[in-house]
Amino acid sequence: MAEQAIEVTNLTFEYPDTEEPVLKDISFSIDYGEILGIIGPTGAGKSTLAMCVNGLVPQVINGEMEGDIKVKGMNVHESNVAAMSEHVGFVFQEPENQLSQMTIEEEIAFGMGNLGVPREEMLGRIKDALSQVSLEGFEERSPLALSGGQQQRLAIAAVLAMRPTIMIMDEPTSMLDPKGKNEVYDVLKNLKAYGMTGIIIDHEVERIAAYCDKVLVLDGGEVQMFGTTEEVFTKIDRLHELTLHAPQVTEFLSQYNQQFDGKLDLATTVKKAVEVYESANK
Amino acid sequence: MNSLYMPKDSLIHSLDPRTKMIFVAFVVASSFIMNDPALQLLLLVALFPLVVIAKLVKPYLISIQFLLLFAVLIMTVHGIYNPIGVTPVFEIFGGLTFKYESMVYASVMSFRILVIGTGAVLFVMTTHPSDMASALVKWKVPHSFAFILLSTFQIIPIIAREAKIVMEAQQARCLDVKGNIIQRVKNLVPMFAPLFIITFMKVHQLSYVLECRAFSRKGNKTSLRETNIGSLDYSFLLGMLAVLVFEIYLKLFMMGSLQLTTDALLTYSLIGTWVVCGFMLIKFLFKRVQGKVGGVN
């Protein structure tokens, strides 16, 4: 098998203060350039899984871990978080907690400074990162003076400037209003254009369906479903069993099929659903 | 911006933070070398042109007011009650006598506060905290220490905001924050316990974030802010050295023959601080009255 961007095999993890493992025998892999969406109820172990990929678990957050995680062919175990951060960027849930510097440009320069990027290159990268998240012209402001959506985009920019090839976002939009969410997902779309590999954890199935290539459903620490977006979201009954739901258009088509004995194909995006629906009513 | 830094375009601002740190050390050292009221007053006056060059006269005067309050208290209380005094200088109402030795002692102490305060204000107001941090790193101060210094500026406003949220939440749960003083002190516990926990959690998460930004990575680190020691810094350092040498010379060889401190100087400086302080008090009272009367503008 060719080298995958992220390869997780038989991962089991247990926190010191719990009786049951939070992650049980998890295996999945994603290729370069793919974006994986992880969904699941609260407490399913989504964040823990994400933090395993860049080594925060178990190196900083202690616990017992079994199994293998390979990122770009490197074993995460044998590396440390600081070294991994060159390859894997991580965006956390709370925008405010991720900011530590006095101005926006310093915030972005902070990670690069730690990597030893020379100053001349920094200036260029800051410009790039700010334009990727469309925050140009804010360089001299204090991060605390930004809105939540802007802060989260700044946090993303700070990670982008470190030029990782893999980007992990742990519920980056849950603290934001709809406009802020759109802003963050627009950035995600840009990442795809840049050919970056991504993992995003979110509860918004609509957006996951629109932006992700693969979906992993996690519940009770186990992988319940894993496959392409189409594969996962068209198995509506299984999703309902897990108290999750598919995008509303998919739900609509499935409901339509049930009530009118239709034989429509289930689609996960609005555009496709419209096409399916149109062809059915001709 | 939560620091006291005042962005201005001046010679002092363009100095390297390291030079300015040495300058603060120099001011502290000279205030101890010259433990004579007259010489310290001279030092204080000599520092003032630097404040003017830094274009910080107004903010400087505002911040030095508070130090002056200390000076007045020390000079008055020590001048009258310090037991080392023997020679009476002058008497004020009620038979309280200011004595020469204790006045010298008090003036040295309070002028020292003013001198060091001036040096510190000059440093803090002309140096961007990030510049200071990167300068410290150049001095081989551990990176994490520089980060701690810097992050205080960031974390204090966040804590202040959290404190407000906690207070409002506890008020919504019928915590009386407007009761008598004992009640209020008791209520500090339900205010501060959650605040501490929140702060710890925030800092904990920040540590993960830092880890993800390669903070603990070994090897060379770079900084966005460039600080360089130029010819200006060297001339400034040389100037300081010259003054320091002169001070030591003065201290070692001239003290016997040089007697600048007189009764009149002590008395005038005491009365001077009183007058300035009285003026501040009147201004303060005037503002309060204006606030009470209200709406007059």
XYZ file of C-alpha atoms in Angstrom:
579
model
C 0.000 0.000 0.000
C 1.241 3.440 -0.850
C 2.092 5.849 1.936
C -0.967 7.637 3.252
C -1.086 11.095 4.814
C -2.535 9.774 8.034
C -2.696 6.127 8.914
C -4.197 5.002 12.211
C -4.150 1.306 13.064
C -5.748 -0.389 16.062
C -5.614 2.716 18.208
C -6.842 2.278 21.769
C -6.509 4.994 24.357
C -7.472 5.296 27.991
C -7.285 8.333 30.262
C -5.806 7.669 33.720
C -8.987 8.652 35.545
C -11.505 6.631 33.525
C -12.385 2.955 33.696
C -13.190 2.427 30.059
C -11.028 3.373 27.095
C -12.199 6.507 25.267
C -10.945 5.145 21.972
C -11.343 1.489 21.114
C -9.471 -0.205 18.303
C -9.683 2.596 15.796
C -8.294 2.179 12.304
C -8.614 4.497 9.352
C -6.450 6.213 6.821
C -6.687 9.269 4.630
C -4.722 10.128 1.550
C -2.940 13.352 0.708
C -5.298 16.155 -0.283
C -8.336 14.594 1.327
C -10.434 16.234 3.978
C -11.913 14.039 6.659
C -14.902 15.092 8.719
C -15.335 13.464 12.111
C -18.827 13.534 13.570
C -20.357 11.952 16.609
C -22.129 12.807 19.826
C -20.386 14.721 22.596
C -18.054 12.491 24.576
C -17.498 10.087 21.703
C -13.748 10.710 21.763
C -13.521 12.954 18.716
C -11.151 15.481 20.255
C -9.000 12.771 21.794
C -8.682 11.081 18.422
C -7.684 14.350 16.781
C -5.119 15.056 19.457
C -3.659 11.575 18.996
C -2.802 12.424 15.414
C -0.423 15.230 16.310
C 0.901 13.543 19.419
C -0.637 15.812 22.073
C -2.173 12.598 23.344
C -0.366 10.820 24.981
C 2.740 13.030 25.152
C 1.237 16.086 26.810
C -2.099 14.707 27.925
C -1.235 11.497 29.681
C -2.876 8.144 29.291
C -2.340 4.641 28.074
C -2.137 4.230 24.348
C -1.878 1.213 22.136
C -1.721 0.997 18.386
C 0.087 2.892 15.692
C -0.334 6.310 14.188
C 1.665 7.219 11.139
C 1.628 10.738 9.767
C 3.351 11.104 6.409
C 5.027 7.795 7.090
C 6.480 8.959 10.412
C 5.535 7.283 13.613
C 3.997 9.906 15.891
C 5.188 7.976 18.941
C 8.796 8.407 18.087
C 8.476 12.115 17.440
C 7.338 14.897 19.758
C 4.571 17.450 19.463
C 6.894 20.349 18.747
C 8.563 18.443 15.914
C 5.201 17.253 14.599
C 3.932 20.833 14.475
C 5.996 21.380 11.346
C 3.782 18.865 9.603
C 0.518 18.973 11.517
C -1.289 22.170 12.432
C -3.943 22.100 15.111
C -6.774 24.582 15.604
C -8.681 24.386 18.867
C -12.260 25.091 19.738
C -11.955 28.288 21.743
C -10.593 31.144 19.668
C -9.526 33.311 22.576
C -7.429 30.696 24.359
C -5.254 30.244 21.318
C -3.946 33.772 21.204
C -0.983 34.832 23.246
C 0.732 37.761 21.577
C 0.185 41.486 21.617
C -0.434 42.141 17.954
C -1.800 40.076 15.125
C 1.412 39.929 13.150
C 3.323 38.800 16.214
C 0.680 36.178 16.841
C 1.239 34.746 13.396
C 5.003 35.131 13.680
C 5.091 33.288 17.003
C 4.848 29.765 15.604
C 7.261 30.572 12.790
C 9.703 32.063 15.269
C 9.682 28.817 17.185
C 10.441 26.953 13.984
C 13.330 29.313 13.306
C 11.974 30.868 10.122
C 14.168 33.862 9.173
C 12.621 37.282 9.573
C 12.514 38.192 5.865
C 10.549 35.063 5.066
C 8.249 35.672 8.027
C 7.019 38.954 6.595
C 6.015 37.285 3.355
C 4.355 34.376 5.093
C 2.398 36.699 7.391
C 1.026 38.481 4.344
C 0.116 35.165 2.724
C -1.553 33.762 5.819
C -3.548 36.923 6.413
C -4.782 36.984 2.843
C -5.761 33.314 3.056
C -8.086 34.098 5.955
C -8.872 37.566 4.589
C -7.672 39.543 7.580
C -5.422 41.928 5.676
C -4.866 45.334 7.185
C -5.229 44.131 10.773
C -1.517 43.534 11.375
C -1.005 46.048 14.158
C -4.197 45.377 16.099
C -4.493 43.453 19.311
C -5.952 39.949 18.864
C -8.304 40.627 21.751
C -9.953 43.425 19.804
C -11.214 41.025 17.119
C -14.596 39.326 16.937
C -14.860 35.601 17.645
C -14.901 34.636 13.973
C -11.930 36.843 13.231
C -10.039 35.442 16.218
C -10.628 31.909 15.010
C -9.487 32.860 11.524
C -6.403 34.422 13.084
C -5.729 31.191 14.952
C -6.013 29.365 11.637
C -3.695 31.885 9.983
C -1.150 31.392 12.746
C -1.174 27.668 12.032
C -1.145 28.163 8.246
C 1.929 30.365 8.461
C 3.836 27.417 9.873
C 3.087 25.713 6.537
C 1.918 22.341 7.775
C 0.775 19.806 5.191
C -1.945 18.486 7.475
C -4.440 20.652 9.290
C -6.603 19.453 12.150
C -9.505 21.562 13.365
C -11.282 20.581 16.549
C -14.776 22.076 16.456
C -13.434 25.360 15.138
C -16.873 26.817 14.625
C -18.835 25.759 17.683
C -18.259 29.052 19.484
C -19.119 31.142 16.452
C -22.230 32.651 14.935
C -23.369 31.629 11.414
C -21.305 34.346 9.763
C -18.231 33.268 11.701
C -18.876 29.657 10.705
C -19.057 30.579 7.059
C -15.817 32.487 7.388
C -14.031 29.480 8.852
C -15.427 27.051 6.282
C -14.422 29.367 3.459
C -10.892 29.092 4.769
C -11.262 25.308 4.771
C -12.302 25.418 1.151
C -9.174 27.433 0.367
C -7.055 24.815 2.085
C -8.424 22.221 -0.245
C -7.374 24.411 -3.143
C -3.876 24.507 -1.669
C -3.838 20.702 -1.630
C -3.639 20.368 2.139
C -4.874 17.352 4.010
C -7.373 18.122 6.709
C -9.325 16.703 9.584
C -12.291 18.653 10.849
C -14.490 17.845 13.797
C -17.884 19.470 13.726
C -21.554 18.947 14.402
C -22.718 20.662 11.249
C -23.434 17.777 8.890
C -24.510 20.116 6.077
C -21.170 21.783 5.982
C -19.292 18.494 6.458
C -21.206 17.098 3.485
C -20.343 20.094 1.383
C -16.643 20.378 2.199
C -15.321 16.947 3.186
C -14.263 13.974 1.073
C -14.554 11.359 3.771
C -16.558 11.079 6.948
C -15.830 9.124 10.076
C -18.619 8.562 12.572
C -17.431 8.009 16.107
C -19.620 6.843 18.950
C -18.640 5.406 22.294
C -15.014 5.422 21.249
C -15.570 3.143 18.279
C -15.653 3.811 14.577
C -19.270 3.281 13.603
C -19.019 4.316 9.998
C -16.188 5.353 7.764
C -16.301 6.102 4.083
C -16.843 8.778 1.523
C -19.354 11.488 2.321
C -21.908 9.888 -0.004
C -21.518 6.443 1.519
C -21.948 7.607 5.079
C -24.724 10.138 4.723
C -26.931 7.939 2.547
C -27.178 5.311 5.295
C -29.774 7.378 7.055
C -31.221 4.654 9.286
C -27.841 3.823 10.707
C -27.205 7.515 11.411
C -30.533 7.800 13.185
C -29.646 4.808 15.348
C -26.584 6.762 16.470
C -28.799 9.795 17.242
C -27.151 11.667 14.401
C -28.719 12.923 11.251
C -27.821 13.358 7.624
C -27.873 16.699 5.827
C -31.394 18.054 5.511
C -31.577 17.533 1.751
C -30.703 13.860 2.205
C -33.255 13.568 4.979
C -35.788 15.195 2.699
C -35.189 12.781 -0.171
C -35.330 9.806 2.166
C -38.585 11.057 3.702
C -39.972 11.595 0.204
C -39.040 8.052 -0.759
C -40.781 6.685 2.311
C -44.006 8.637 1.966
C -44.502 8.387 -1.766
C -42.719 5.095 -2.367
C -40.234 6.947 -4.491
C -37.054 5.424 -5.738
C -34.960 8.572 -5.653
C -31.217 8.345 -5.187
C -30.130 10.041 -2.002
C -27.924 13.085 -2.514
C -25.937 14.959 0.091
C -25.622 18.391 -1.421
C -28.370 20.835 -2.311
C -27.331 21.068 -5.938
C -27.348 17.330 -6.521
C -30.587 16.895 -4.598
C -32.266 19.443 -6.829
C -31.089 17.538 -9.892
C -32.342 14.240 -8.480
C -35.665 15.751 -7.582
C -36.041 17.429 -10.957
C -35.378 14.220 -12.854
C -37.925 12.362 -10.696
C -40.696 14.814 -11.498
C -40.234 14.899 -15.220
C -2.781 47.549 24.096
C -2.694 47.009 27.833
C 0.840 48.021 28.615
C 2.021 51.489 29.556
C 3.954 51.721 26.315
C 3.438 55.033 24.534
C 4.273 54.779 20.861
C 6.142 57.973 19.980
C 8.842 58.810 17.539
C 11.826 59.803 19.616
C 15.482 59.090 20.206
C 14.753 57.239 23.418
C 12.165 55.058 21.709
C 14.605 54.032 19.024
C 17.195 52.858 21.532
C 17.646 49.140 21.919
C 15.684 47.713 24.881
C 18.915 46.290 26.236
C 20.430 49.760 26.416
C 17.382 50.969 28.256
C 17.532 48.067 30.681
C 21.145 48.944 31.405
C 19.987 52.531 31.801
C 17.494 51.490 34.502
C 20.231 49.570 36.292
C 22.458 52.625 35.975
C 19.797 54.890 37.481
C 19.286 52.511 40.396
C 23.029 52.235 40.957
C 23.609 55.973 40.868
C 20.728 56.633 43.206
C 22.518 54.463 45.728
C 25.978 55.836 45.048
C 24.865 59.413 45.549
C 23.174 59.155 48.910
C 23.039 62.831 49.474
C 19.799 64.804 49.051
C 21.313 67.581 46.983
C 23.061 65.238 44.565
C 19.947 63.118 44.179
C 17.885 66.178 43.453
C 20.465 67.028 40.829
C 20.114 63.536 39.377
C 16.357 63.905 39.250
C 16.648 67.215 37.439
C 19.230 65.705 35.092
C 16.845 62.898 34.155
C 14.112 65.299 33.183
C 15.644 66.310 29.807
C 15.484 62.624 28.824
C 11.762 62.666 29.537
C 11.472 65.718 27.328
C 13.463 64.021 24.552
C 11.158 60.998 24.827
C 8.181 63.365 24.385
C 6.549 61.949 27.465
C 6.304 64.977 29.743
C 2.580 64.780 30.376
C 2.223 61.025 30.982
C 5.384 61.172 33.055
C 4.025 63.883 35.324
C 0.761 61.990 35.719
C 2.486 58.791 36.771
C 5.044 60.502 38.988
C 2.229 62.115 41.017
C 1.637 58.863 42.816
C 5.279 58.466 43.704
C 5.230 62.001 45.007
C 2.556 60.928 47.454
C 5.048 58.445 48.902
C 7.702 61.116 49.007
C 5.502 63.499 50.973
C 4.551 60.853 53.500
C 8.111 59.662 53.988
C 9.543 63.156 54.304
C 6.922 64.344 56.753
C 6.699 61.303 58.978
C 10.405 60.495 59.004
C 11.387 64.137 59.332
C 9.422 64.469 62.539
C 9.553 61.043 64.141
C 12.727 59.305 62.996
C 14.825 58.870 66.162
C 18.171 59.479 64.438
C 17.437 63.203 64.275
C 19.158 65.490 66.832
C 19.532 68.964 65.409
C 16.211 70.780 65.125
C 15.706 72.665 61.896
C 12.272 74.175 62.195
C 9.102 73.721 64.091
C 5.551 73.577 62.912
C 2.394 73.992 64.885
C 1.970 71.860 67.964
C 5.649 71.578 68.743
C 6.490 69.025 66.055
C 10.107 69.556 65.117
C 11.838 68.577 61.927
C 15.364 67.460 62.651
C 18.310 67.763 60.308
C 19.578 64.164 60.315
C 16.176 62.609 59.950
C 15.310 65.039 57.170
C 18.461 64.054 55.304
C 17.548 60.420 55.728
C 13.972 60.990 54.593
C 14.953 63.127 51.607
C 17.499 60.599 50.403
C 14.910 57.876 50.609
C 12.116 59.766 48.910
C 14.321 61.266 46.202
C 15.617 57.782 45.540
C 12.048 56.629 44.970
C 11.485 59.505 42.566
C 14.746 58.921 40.692
C 14.210 55.193 40.298
C 10.583 55.841 39.434
C 11.622 58.255 36.701
C 14.067 55.751 35.259
C 11.477 52.978 35.345
C 8.763 55.130 33.793
C 11.155 56.139 31.031
C 11.914 52.507 30.326
C 8.363 51.184 30.475
C 6.824 53.983 28.451
C 9.364 53.883 25.656
C 9.801 50.129 25.254
C 7.327 47.866 23.521
C 6.870 44.729 25.655
C 7.534 42.463 22.690
C 10.782 44.285 22.009
C 11.755 43.803 25.608
C 10.993 40.099 25.374
C 13.064 39.620 22.232
C 15.890 41.656 23.748
C 15.819 39.435 26.824
C 16.018 36.383 24.596
C 19.121 37.891 22.988
C 20.578 38.086 26.476
C 20.146 34.318 26.741
C 17.179 34.636 29.068
C 15.144 31.423 28.662
C 12.496 31.738 26.001
C 9.772 30.621 28.374
C 10.626 33.372 30.832
C 10.338 36.017 28.149
C 7.036 34.480 27.129
C 5.722 34.642 30.706
C 6.584 38.343 30.849
C 4.799 38.978 27.607
C 1.737 36.849 28.228
C 0.858 38.753 31.393
C -0.181 41.643 29.197
C -2.474 39.309 27.340
C -3.872 37.334 30.228
C -4.735 40.189 32.581
C -7.499 41.672 30.423
C -8.849 38.164 29.798
C -8.950 37.486 33.527
C -10.601 40.837 34.135
C -13.299 39.960 31.643
C -13.811 36.514 33.157
C -14.025 38.102 36.605
C -16.847 40.285 35.393
C -18.676 37.279 33.952
C -18.241 35.298 37.185
C -19.451 38.244 39.235
C -22.542 38.668 37.130
C -23.259 34.944 37.205
C -22.953 34.843 40.983
C -25.109 37.928 41.299
C -27.733 36.138 39.251
C -27.548 33.412 41.906
C -28.368 35.973 44.597
C -24.839 36.701 45.766
C -24.978 40.051 47.511
C -22.156 42.193 46.175
C -23.473 45.464 47.503
C -23.836 44.543 51.167
C -21.690 45.699 54.050
C -17.951 45.270 53.998
C -17.820 42.003 55.974
C -20.398 40.438 53.707
C -18.465 41.560 50.670
C -15.221 40.110 51.949
C -17.004 36.822 52.614
C -18.325 36.901 49.081
C -14.820 37.015 47.659
C -14.612 33.234 48.002
C -17.467 32.393 45.612
C -16.012 34.981 43.267
C -12.398 33.945 43.261
C -12.725 30.178 43.428
C -14.386 29.924 40.002
C -12.115 32.620 38.634
C -9.017 30.662 39.631
C -10.398 27.492 38.125
C -11.295 29.239 34.894
C -7.890 30.852 34.682
C -6.108 27.565 35.288
C -8.163 25.873 32.614
C -7.422 28.643 30.159
C -3.724 28.528 30.862
C -3.790 24.763 30.582
C -5.347 24.965 27.159
C -2.908 27.656 26.161
C -0.119 25.241 27.012
C -1.517 22.746 24.485
C -1.752 25.494 21.919
C 1.842 26.518 22.560
C 2.923 22.931 22.228
C 1.201 22.806 18.835
C 3.030 25.969 17.805
C 6.362 24.249 18.454
C 7.094 26.269 21.579
C 9.219 23.568 23.207
C 11.154 22.906 20.025
C 14.880 22.893 20.535
C 17.117 24.926 18.322
C 17.319 28.418 16.992
C 14.306 30.678 17.356
C 13.667 33.845 15.434
C 11.609 36.902 16.195
C 9.533 39.235 14.104
C 10.746 42.232 16.020
C 14.292 43.224 15.250
C 16.342 44.939 17.912
C 19.796 46.131 17.097
C 22.425 47.936 19.072
C 23.561 50.835 16.913
C 25.873 53.794 17.256
C 23.209 55.687 19.197
C 23.142 52.926 21.778
C 26.913 52.917 22.068
C 27.071 56.659 22.609
C 24.303 56.406 25.182
C 26.127 53.601 26.986
C 29.385 55.565 26.896
C 27.591 58.579 28.335
C 26.210 56.490 31.150
C 29.642 55.049 31.862
C 31.169 58.520 32.006
C 28.523 59.745 34.416
C 28.952 56.646 36.552
C 32.721 57.134 36.745
C 32.201 60.774 37.645
C 29.728 59.809 40.370
C 32.130 57.331 41.904
C 34.917 59.906 41.750
C 32.643 62.445 43.417
C 31.704 59.960 46.064
C 35.242 58.877 46.858
C 37.215 62.103 46.706
C 34.955 65.080 46.842
C 32.457 64.282 49.561
C 34.562 65.868 52.268
C 34.933 69.208 50.579
C 31.544 69.276 48.867
C 28.660 70.178 51.106
C 25.632 71.022 49.053
C 23.040 69.891 51.537
C 21.860 72.751 53.688
C 18.964 73.364 56.024
C 17.387 75.634 53.453
C 17.524 73.014 50.693
C 15.901 70.410 52.911
C 13.213 72.767 54.082
C 12.453 74.008 50.610
C 12.251 70.524 49.145
C 9.924 69.480 51.960
C 7.709 72.503 51.467
C 7.930 72.006 47.722
C 6.552 68.480 47.915
C 3.862 69.736 50.286
C 2.819 72.424 47.876
C 2.697 70.060 44.899
C 0.797 67.508 46.930
C -1.587 70.138 48.219
C -2.190 71.212 44.663
C -2.937 67.599 43.677
C -5.323 67.274 46.616
C -7.170 70.442 45.661
C -7.433 69.223 42.066
C -8.736 65.863 43.268
C -11.269 67.476 45.602
C -12.328 69.884 42.896
C -13.002 66.971 40.571
C -14.984 65.136 43.229
C -17.087 68.206 43.977
C -17.607 68.746 40.292
C -18.698 65.137 39.999
C -21.105 65.521 42.930
C -22.611 68.753 41.656
C -22.742 67.157 38.265
C -23.788 68.352 34.871
C -22.026 71.675 35.260
C -19.151 70.797 32.964
